[in-house]
């Protein structure tokens, strides 16, 4: 994420939270009071979002607060561990508190959940990847959190990858025709992926020349069979699986022989992890 | 939320998802293909976010797609129920699909979780309210989703309400001094709320003239005792509770006699509900 | 006002004044000429707007001009007194001159007029407060100028306070109903103020539970009577007065026993005070 | 002013006044209540700013309010006269009220004051013109208000005209050198105006080839003498006067034989005229 | 290009050209004069940029001008042919004239030059493609102009395709290592292209598993040899050529057996074609 | 050009080129690799655009790259000469490469072509000036490049100069009426230029009081005759010529006795000059 984009995301978050000013802190805490503050994990977590927190303090605190991250994105922090510290104007730290935590708790939540999926498939050749089911406005940060958790990123948006899904197939007249059109029209540096739901469609996709096949909503044993066919017929084709994947089933999918397992829940249903900001006057 | 603000939120969501264009749909679906599409609930849910979906279709579809919401925000939709329909250019509907679902699934998730809390306290005089623990960039939409679920909204941001929390108290020199400063400095149309963690602080807050008291991190039985004291000493003071509240404990808090129960999980940890877009050529 | 907002206000002011460039200064003054400049009061005034001037010089002058405020907002400056000085690139100072003066003369004009009202009520318990009758685009700066002049600020906008005025009452069906609806609907940290024009409406407002009452367009003696009633019946209710207030009448209103006197003229009809920029080569 | 620019000015004015929403109107006035409203002059005035008011209603009211201006900018409206009417959603009209009035009262104030100056010089060949002493952010609207009052506009900013003032002269080494540099450097479609404070500088300016001369801070009789010299020596040169001009002295300056009289007070010290919005349910 | 993006490009172009207003047209042409105008080709050309012209008229003319394109992008227009017509407010058409022509002449210039290259390779299997050597701010429009001229588009930017060039190779330690890293790191929907300047590097690229090879700065006969090697060893690999390509040499490169010929001159050195706007009162 | 405007132009250029990130450099070049890079002229050129390149490196490289221009805008650089150097993060330099070159090659192209025209008229009193036929979005940079090449700038846009062209004349009812209206309506600091195509119109323009006359589409000998008439009748009138001017004819026009020769090709048809970025690890 470019610095400018991150600045914009943080600026909007602060605009909606701070609005015309933090009346409570301005009313109750004198200008010259200084504080030391620590972001403390209240449960074990994988850290993510520390860059966003840094920018929050830059925008709110300017020269009046010194912020220091104590862990890097991707590090495992135990309950009670300290992620970052800030020191300076107490008012500024108070104003920055909530937005900082909102970024940190949500993004670390994504990283923490991703790590669970990645651990579940450890030792297989499958990688965990994200989807476009991200929070509107936070895609780049959430995709970075997925990487922090050990996952990989699927395409960034509709413009940097071709993925022909069920609705496209229905409207384009089937796999063969859809793949043909895609190969003809898209720039020569983009691969063509097509979603299939059974072996017959898989065979059609391979014949049509798909570069990547997404096996959607199949049981692990069906995936195993499909993978065997694909490996035999088109060894260079990449295989992705999606649908029906959760922490209980993900290893079975990984062992079925696919390259990638995409999991929407990484970003659309991760709960926030618990982090608090502890402040003391100084 | 003003129309302009909602337009901006949607514009950014589309910018990050669509980027330079939907290469798959443009490559595989001819310009003149038309489709009929329905947003179908795959589980029971409380609807929210339909205005955002409408704006997504306005921005992506212009005159080429007709969008029609079939339920209002706040309605309960059973599994299999249809929330909205769209008809027109198949390409445009495909391009709008993911961002529409991202808004709808997340915001309906917030409304659905809120409804569970609201149902849990039904029959008591306590109301469920949200917090500032919202997704950066989506506060206004999430607060509307909380209302759709039957909850009420706490302050919008740091500028339209005074809430003196533990960190303020530590830095301001205690409850009495903090409340005094707040009453002196803030505009005369804002009330003063102060957070307390025990009965001694509660008494100090009442004496200092707080308009609202937040009982934080107390067990339900402690809350009951605190409420009795407050009602006796300062009947016009509003009582709010927070901390340790979940679906299992919320009713006990409600029955302890408070006016408001604030729940961060409504917005920071609601999972997305499952909605699909079913398309057919037409 | 946040730094970012002030930067935006100044940027727009410079954009409309400087446009594509200061052709006169670029044509007539060589790049390397340096100057020393002083902002001199040509009449006694209360200073305000110096932060805006500082930002003008930052944006126009960058590293090439050093700006230094010699008084703080709120200080009384006699005729001939110096408010600030700048030293550096003569071209840059010339380019910054007009916009700097436009901010300084207008905002000091607001502060100066406010100070006259505040002085007029000295020794009473009434405070002078502003209104929403501000210059479009400059509200935050003008409200700061009112504070610099010793006044207090009313609500910032329609969203951080409830003030039920005559038009609301006509449309809502009267005081009792309007107050009831407001108490029901608005967040619990906002007070409810209602405007009344006679004693009967005042009594209705007190009974309905208004937190603040605005006595509008009453003569000072009527206000005195209304205040006596309110103090007797509802001692905690705040009393504000507006309408018919000018420098000749304001003290009579203050002595009638109200808490706040709001004066639209502070911002909508203050004349600019006279300030000049005197430059010498150096 | 372009439509886009006016939209931006109004959008910012609404953003600062409405913020997150008009809580009073939303709480007290039901959605379906309709109203008829009239903008009524409470004193005689020259109308200006009606386009801005129209845009306020477009942005706040959308399709829910019909706005209709009953007079054009520049028309004289007697006390009690109606400038415009609006009909539709009562909530929307209430939300638009204050910002509408803020534009209308200020800009009509500028037009009204301008008209007084224009009337004062009626029958002479002098025209009243404005300056760059405008409200930051509102220059284009204020310059239109000056035209509505019968005045003419000086340059729009530093980039569309050359005016060499006292500070330039001090830094450029005198009139002759400054005019020479300006003629050399500026695009061939811009004239060169130079400010002089006595007859000697006037002669130097005429000799140097200035196209326009600004006689600054001279008494009317001095201006008369200077004008005679200029007309004799350089009949095509345009003569402007500034400084010491008020409603009592302006005619004397006009009769001294100048072409233009520039008056900063038109924009920097016009008081708002009194306009009210009268609403009735319908 | 999204409608919003095109609106922005046009808005900026108008902002820099129209600024505060078209003083000439406003001064000389009365408001109510209507005109009929035609965009006439003064030389044979391939049309492009008509959408931009349409948006110029929408933004300048609003409801006051009706614009009608008479040809589509990509059509060949003979000298004297009419590309589009506009009818309505003469002032508005005059204001829109220059910016319209600036878009139309430049973009049609790109399309016209592209068509010459495309014609030169007619009958071969090579396609003409563009590069990232586009005008800052106009990439999307110029890439559309290339398509209008019959060319195809290379990647849109650095983010939707992998092209390892000479500078990357020098810094990454050679072809094999660079391709390996790219395959490992980039999303699975992007292909990997690598630039080579001789046969030895070509063989290394094929072995490393490049999906596309760019033969840079080779003579046509060298390209022919390289293509033969590549087709034999890796028939699925796409071959692109660049460097030393002009209208005199392009056919020799095409006949050497490559798939794509990229030509920077299409966008960085196309001259504007000559188009005039002929207006008549109506 | 203000710093802010240049930052915006560069930001948009980077946004369209870099998008979500430079996947190739990030994949192939390790974070810590450093490089030294030189911008080398591959043909003789006049430098322009170095400020834009500096800003590109500031935005892409931040503190990680040190950029240093070795020549100033306007300097002649021989083939093989070095214009600028950069040292630091290899990744950042790679990301900045293309946009830097796109600015530098185009703007130096404009300066180089301008220099050719300026050289062609050397020794005459005619100056070469640009037109409004600039690239949308790049006007200010291109006008600076014209100055770098030794040319002068015509008006910046429609708002800072009056130029009555053929279409205005047709709609305004002829030269006399158009000039009269312009003198009446436009601010007193703008001159009035009128375009004429024959001697009869020239005489009319002189009589009407035009300040500047543009002789359009006349042969050099016609221009000579027209200039003689103008000099005799109105010695202070400035004479400009346009139409039919190219490198072969420009001197003949200059010797015909005009003050200014405007050349659209300077900006609308300059080809990019060839510059490369040579990088070495360091």
PDB file of C-alpha atoms in Angstrom, chain E residues 9 12-13 16-30 33-35 42 90-91 94-99 102-103 105-106 132-140 142 155-168 170-172 177-179 181-182 185-187 190 217 267-273 277-282, chain F residues 9 12-13 16-30 33-35 42 90-91 94-99 102-103 105-106 132-140 142 155-168 170-172 177-179 181-182 185-187 190 217 267-273 277-282:
ATOM      1  CA  UNK E   9      -9.592  13.974 -16.554  1.00  0.00           C
ATOM      2  CA  UNK E  12      -8.836  19.017 -14.825  1.00  0.00           C
ATOM      3  CA  UNK E  13      -8.366  19.864 -18.487  1.00  0.00           C
ATOM      4  CA  UNK E  16      -6.529  24.577 -16.517  1.00  0.00           C
ATOM      5  CA  UNK E  17      -7.997  26.056 -19.690  1.00  0.00           C
ATOM      6  CA  UNK E  18     -11.133  27.855 -18.538  1.00  0.00           C
ATOM      7  CA  UNK E  19      -9.979  28.828 -15.059  1.00  0.00           C
ATOM      8  CA  UNK E  20     -12.293  31.497 -13.701  1.00  0.00           C
ATOM      9  CA  UNK E  21     -14.212  31.853 -16.962  1.00  0.00           C
ATOM     10  CA  UNK E  22     -14.065  32.494 -20.698  1.00  0.00           C
ATOM     11  CA  UNK E  23     -13.885  36.278 -20.616  1.00  0.00           C
ATOM     12  CA  UNK E  24     -13.735  36.677 -24.380  1.00  0.00           C
ATOM     13  CA  UNK E  25     -16.888  34.731 -25.164  1.00  0.00           C
ATOM     14  CA  UNK E  26     -18.760  36.241 -22.257  1.00  0.00           C
ATOM     15  CA  UNK E  27     -17.788  39.717 -23.340  1.00  0.00           C
ATOM     16  CA  UNK E  28     -18.413  39.416 -27.061  1.00  0.00           C
ATOM     17  CA  UNK E  29     -21.189  36.870 -27.591  1.00  0.00           C
ATOM     18  CA  UNK E  30     -24.612  37.586 -26.079  1.00  0.00           C
ATOM     19  CA  UNK E  33     -26.938  33.476 -29.370  1.00  0.00           C
ATOM     20  CA  UNK E  34     -27.150  29.913 -30.618  1.00  0.00           C
ATOM     21  CA  UNK E  35     -24.763  28.161 -32.948  1.00  0.00           C
ATOM     22  CA  UNK E  42      -8.528  18.596 -42.168  1.00  0.00           C
ATOM     23  CA  UNK E  90     -22.757  29.685 -28.774  1.00  0.00           C
ATOM     24  CA  UNK E  91     -20.892  30.789 -25.674  1.00  0.00           C
ATOM     25  CA  UNK E  94     -16.799  28.425 -27.786  1.00  0.00           C
ATOM     26  CA  UNK E  95     -15.691  27.671 -24.247  1.00  0.00           C
ATOM     27  CA  UNK E  96     -15.566  23.945 -24.994  1.00  0.00           C
ATOM     28  CA  UNK E  97     -13.772  24.319 -28.328  1.00  0.00           C
ATOM     29  CA  UNK E  98     -10.098  24.223 -27.431  1.00  0.00           C
ATOM     30  CA  UNK E  99     -10.167  21.439 -24.849  1.00  0.00           C
ATOM     31  CA  UNK E 102      -6.902  19.086 -27.732  1.00  0.00           C
ATOM     32  CA  UNK E 103      -8.332  15.687 -26.809  1.00  0.00           C
ATOM     33  CA  UNK E 105      -6.448  15.865 -32.225  1.00  0.00           C
ATOM     34  CA  UNK E 106      -4.043  14.082 -29.911  1.00  0.00           C
ATOM     35  CA  UNK E 132       3.829   2.316 -20.777  1.00  0.00           C
ATOM     36  CA  UNK E 133       5.462   5.253 -22.617  1.00  0.00           C
ATOM     37  CA  UNK E 134       2.235   7.239 -22.449  1.00  0.00           C
ATOM     38  CA  UNK E 135       1.439  10.833 -21.603  1.00  0.00           C
ATOM     39  CA  UNK E 136       1.260  11.287 -17.831  1.00  0.00           C
ATOM     40  CA  UNK E 137      -2.415  11.456 -16.873  1.00  0.00           C
ATOM     41  CA  UNK E 138      -3.796  10.192 -20.173  1.00  0.00           C
ATOM     42  CA  UNK E 139      -2.832   6.519 -20.169  1.00  0.00           C
ATOM     43  CA  UNK E 140      -6.315   5.049 -20.271  1.00  0.00           C
ATOM     44  CA  UNK E 142      -4.286   6.696 -25.090  1.00  0.00           C
ATOM     45  CA  UNK E 155      -0.256  -4.311 -19.318  1.00  0.00           C
ATOM     46  CA  UNK E 156      -1.957  -1.235 -17.859  1.00  0.00           C
ATOM     47  CA  UNK E 157       0.679  -0.551 -15.249  1.00  0.00           C
ATOM     48  CA  UNK E 158       3.268  -2.031 -12.974  1.00  0.00           C
ATOM     49  CA  UNK E 159       0.652  -3.904 -11.007  1.00  0.00           C
ATOM     50  CA  UNK E 160      -1.138  -6.064 -13.557  1.00  0.00           C
ATOM     51  CA  UNK E 161       1.686  -7.885 -15.231  1.00  0.00           C
ATOM     52  CA  UNK E 162       5.235  -9.019 -14.614  1.00  0.00           C
ATOM     53  CA  UNK E 163       7.857  -7.841 -17.060  1.00  0.00           C
ATOM     54  CA  UNK E 164      11.443  -8.395 -15.975  1.00  0.00           C
ATOM     55  CA  UNK E 165      13.621  -5.920 -17.856  1.00  0.00           C
ATOM     56  CA  UNK E 166      17.372  -5.388 -18.190  1.00  0.00           C
ATOM     57  CA  UNK E 167      17.638  -3.301 -15.043  1.00  0.00           C
ATOM     58  CA  UNK E 168      15.808  -5.953 -13.022  1.00  0.00           C
ATOM     59  CA  UNK E 170      21.213  -6.736 -13.453  1.00  0.00           C
ATOM     60  CA  UNK E 171      19.949  -6.253  -9.917  1.00  0.00           C
ATOM     61  CA  UNK E 172      18.438  -9.705  -9.426  1.00  0.00           C
ATOM     62  CA  UNK E 177      17.088 -16.274 -10.504  1.00  0.00           C
ATOM     63  CA  UNK E 178      14.762 -13.436 -11.492  1.00  0.00           C
ATOM     64  CA  UNK E 179      12.209 -15.742 -13.092  1.00  0.00           C
ATOM     65  CA  UNK E 181      11.648 -15.259  -7.692  1.00  0.00           C
ATOM     66  CA  UNK E 182       8.810 -13.931  -9.791  1.00  0.00           C
ATOM     67  CA  UNK E 185       6.106 -14.272  -5.307  1.00  0.00           C
ATOM     68  CA  UNK E 186       3.493 -13.036  -7.704  1.00  0.00           C
ATOM     69  CA  UNK E 187      -0.204 -13.882  -7.556  1.00  0.00           C
ATOM     70  CA  UNK E 190      -0.184 -13.216 -13.496  1.00  0.00           C
ATOM     71  CA  UNK E 217      16.898  -4.567 -29.665  1.00  0.00           C
ATOM     72  CA  UNK E 267       1.899   7.123 -27.680  1.00  0.00           C
ATOM     73  CA  UNK E 268       5.085   9.042 -27.051  1.00  0.00           C
ATOM     74  CA  UNK E 269       5.631  10.531 -30.466  1.00  0.00           C
ATOM     75  CA  UNK E 270       2.367  10.631 -32.383  1.00  0.00           C
ATOM     76  CA  UNK E 271       1.753  14.097 -33.789  1.00  0.00           C
ATOM     77  CA  UNK E 272      -1.693  15.629 -33.417  1.00  0.00           C
ATOM     78  CA  UNK E 273      -3.884  15.342 -36.500  1.00  0.00           C
ATOM     79  CA  UNK E 277     -14.370  23.395 -35.264  1.00  0.00           C
ATOM     80  CA  UNK E 278     -16.526  25.257 -37.771  1.00  0.00           C
ATOM     81  CA  UNK E 279     -19.329  27.302 -36.239  1.00  0.00           C
ATOM     82  CA  UNK E 280     -22.277  29.099 -37.765  1.00  0.00           C
ATOM     83  CA  UNK E 281     -24.986  31.070 -35.983  1.00  0.00           C
ATOM     84  CA  UNK E 282     -28.387  29.376 -35.997  1.00  0.00           C
TER      85      UNK E 282
ATOM     86  CA  UNK F   9       0.162  15.926 -11.496  1.00  0.00           C
ATOM     87  CA  UNK F  12      -1.906  10.997 -10.788  1.00  0.00           C
ATOM     88  CA  UNK F  13       0.826   9.846 -13.145  1.00  0.00           C
ATOM     89  CA  UNK F  16      -2.043   5.243 -13.219  1.00  0.00           C
ATOM     90  CA  UNK F  17       1.347   3.577 -13.677  1.00  0.00           C
ATOM     91  CA  UNK F  18       2.066   1.984 -10.324  1.00  0.00           C
ATOM     92  CA  UNK F  19      -1.479   1.245  -9.254  1.00  0.00           C
ATOM     93  CA  UNK F  20      -1.426  -1.253  -6.400  1.00  0.00           C
ATOM     94  CA  UNK F  21       2.316  -1.776  -6.622  1.00  0.00           C
ATOM     95  CA  UNK F  22       5.299  -2.696  -8.788  1.00  0.00           C
ATOM     96  CA  UNK F  23       4.966  -6.467  -8.634  1.00  0.00           C
ATOM     97  CA  UNK F  24       7.977  -7.149 -10.805  1.00  0.00           C
ATOM     98  CA  UNK F  25      10.489  -5.168  -8.783  1.00  0.00           C
ATOM     99  CA  UNK F  26       9.069  -6.373  -5.498  1.00  0.00           C
ATOM    100  CA  UNK F  27       9.286  -9.971  -6.671  1.00  0.00           C
ATOM    101  CA  UNK F  28      12.717  -9.916  -8.257  1.00  0.00           C
ATOM    102  CA  UNK F  29      14.817  -7.326  -6.438  1.00  0.00           C
ATOM    103  CA  UNK F  30      15.479  -7.789  -2.716  1.00  0.00           C
ATOM    104  CA  UNK F  33      19.675  -3.864  -2.950  1.00  0.00           C
ATOM    105  CA  UNK F  34      20.970  -0.389  -3.719  1.00  0.00           C
ATOM    106  CA  UNK F  35      21.640   1.089  -7.124  1.00  0.00           C
ATOM    107  CA  UNK F  42      20.515   9.380 -26.366  1.00  0.00           C
ATOM    108  CA  UNK F  90      17.009  -0.202  -6.326  1.00  0.00           C
ATOM    109  CA  UNK F  91      13.324  -1.115  -6.047  1.00  0.00           C
ATOM    110  CA  UNK F  94      12.881   0.932 -10.777  1.00  0.00           C
ATOM    111  CA  UNK F  95       9.367   1.920  -9.763  1.00  0.00           C
ATOM    112  CA  UNK F  96      10.072   5.556 -10.555  1.00  0.00           C
ATOM    113  CA  UNK F  97      11.805   4.884 -13.864  1.00  0.00           C
ATOM    114  CA  UNK F  98       9.000   4.906 -16.411  1.00  0.00           C
ATOM    115  CA  UNK F  99       7.025   7.875 -15.105  1.00  0.00           C
ATOM    116  CA  UNK F 102       7.660   9.881 -19.580  1.00  0.00           C
ATOM    117  CA  UNK F 103       7.848  13.394 -18.133  1.00  0.00           C
ATOM    118  CA  UNK F 105      11.237  12.749 -22.710  1.00  0.00           C
ATOM    119  CA  UNK F 106       8.030  14.605 -23.518  1.00  0.00           C
ATOM    120  CA  UNK F 132      -3.509  26.707 -25.800  1.00  0.00           C
ATOM    121  CA  UNK F 133      -2.993  23.571 -27.963  1.00  0.00           C
ATOM    122  CA  UNK F 134      -1.393  21.739 -25.047  1.00  0.00           C
ATOM    123  CA  UNK F 135      -1.773  18.249 -23.656  1.00  0.00           C
ATOM    124  CA  UNK F 136      -4.819  18.072 -21.346  1.00  0.00           C
ATOM    125  CA  UNK F 137      -3.544  18.131 -17.775  1.00  0.00           C
ATOM    126  CA  UNK F 138       0.012  19.204 -18.575  1.00  0.00           C
ATOM    127  CA  UNK F 139      -0.398  22.831 -19.649  1.00  0.00           C
ATOM    128  CA  UNK F 140       1.699  24.411 -16.927  1.00  0.00           C
ATOM    129  CA  UNK F 142       4.484  22.332 -21.182  1.00  0.00           C
ATOM    130  CA  UNK F 155      -2.158  33.582 -22.121  1.00  0.00           C
ATOM    131  CA  UNK F 156      -2.525  30.676 -19.674  1.00  0.00           C
ATOM    132  CA  UNK F 157      -6.188  30.072 -20.342  1.00  0.00           C
ATOM    133  CA  UNK F 158      -9.481  31.611 -21.310  1.00  0.00           C
ATOM    134  CA  UNK F 159      -9.564  33.727 -18.184  1.00  0.00           C
ATOM    135  CA  UNK F 160      -6.382  35.759 -18.307  1.00  0.00           C
ATOM    136  CA  UNK F 161      -6.528  37.327 -21.729  1.00  0.00           C
ATOM    137  CA  UNK F 162      -9.004  38.372 -24.394  1.00  0.00           C
ATOM    138  CA  UNK F 163      -8.486  36.906 -27.839  1.00  0.00           C
ATOM    139  CA  UNK F 164     -11.381  37.379 -30.229  1.00  0.00           C
ATOM    140  CA  UNK F 165     -11.140  34.693 -32.898  1.00  0.00           C
ATOM    141  CA  UNK F 166     -12.994  33.986 -36.106  1.00  0.00           C
ATOM    142  CA  UNK F 167     -15.814  32.119 -34.419  1.00  0.00           C
ATOM    143  CA  UNK F 168     -16.358  34.979 -31.981  1.00  0.00           C
ATOM    144  CA  UNK F 170     -19.022  35.481 -36.740  1.00  0.00           C
ATOM    145  CA  UNK F 171     -21.241  35.308 -33.668  1.00  0.00           C
ATOM    146  CA  UNK F 172     -20.669  38.842 -32.406  1.00  0.00           C
ATOM    147  CA  UNK F 177     -18.815  45.357 -32.441  1.00  0.00           C
ATOM    148  CA  UNK F 178     -16.780  42.562 -30.865  1.00  0.00           C
ATOM    149  CA  UNK F 179     -13.944  44.855 -29.825  1.00  0.00           C
ATOM    150  CA  UNK F 181     -18.102  44.796 -26.316  1.00  0.00           C
ATOM    151  CA  UNK F 182     -14.815  43.450 -25.041  1.00  0.00           C
ATOM    152  CA  UNK F 185     -17.029  44.226 -20.335  1.00  0.00           C
ATOM    153  CA  UNK F 186     -13.614  42.952 -19.415  1.00  0.00           C
ATOM    154  CA  UNK F 187     -11.647  43.980 -16.321  1.00  0.00           C
ATOM    155  CA  UNK F 190      -6.753  42.883 -19.635  1.00  0.00           C
ATOM    156  CA  UNK F 217      -3.239  32.335 -42.088  1.00  0.00           C
ATOM    157  CA  UNK F 267       3.123  21.479 -27.708  1.00  0.00           C
ATOM    158  CA  UNK F 268       0.735  19.470 -29.846  1.00  0.00           C
ATOM    159  CA  UNK F 269       3.204  17.713 -32.091  1.00  0.00           C
ATOM    160  CA  UNK F 270       6.609  17.610 -30.457  1.00  0.00           C
ATOM    161  CA  UNK F 271       7.997  14.089 -30.487  1.00  0.00           C
ATOM    162  CA  UNK F 272       9.576  12.707 -27.316  1.00  0.00           C
ATOM    163  CA  UNK F 273      13.353  12.860 -27.270  1.00  0.00           C
ATOM    164  CA  UNK F 277      17.913   5.304 -17.333  1.00  0.00           C
ATOM    165  CA  UNK F 278      21.110   3.338 -16.825  1.00  0.00           C
ATOM    166  CA  UNK F 279      21.343   1.515 -13.522  1.00  0.00           C
ATOM    167  CA  UNK F 280      24.175  -0.281 -11.795  1.00  0.00           C
ATOM    168  CA  UNK F 281      24.159  -2.026  -8.421  1.00  0.00           C
ATOM    169  CA  UNK F 282      26.140  -0.238  -5.740  1.00  0.00           C
TER     170      UNK F 282
END
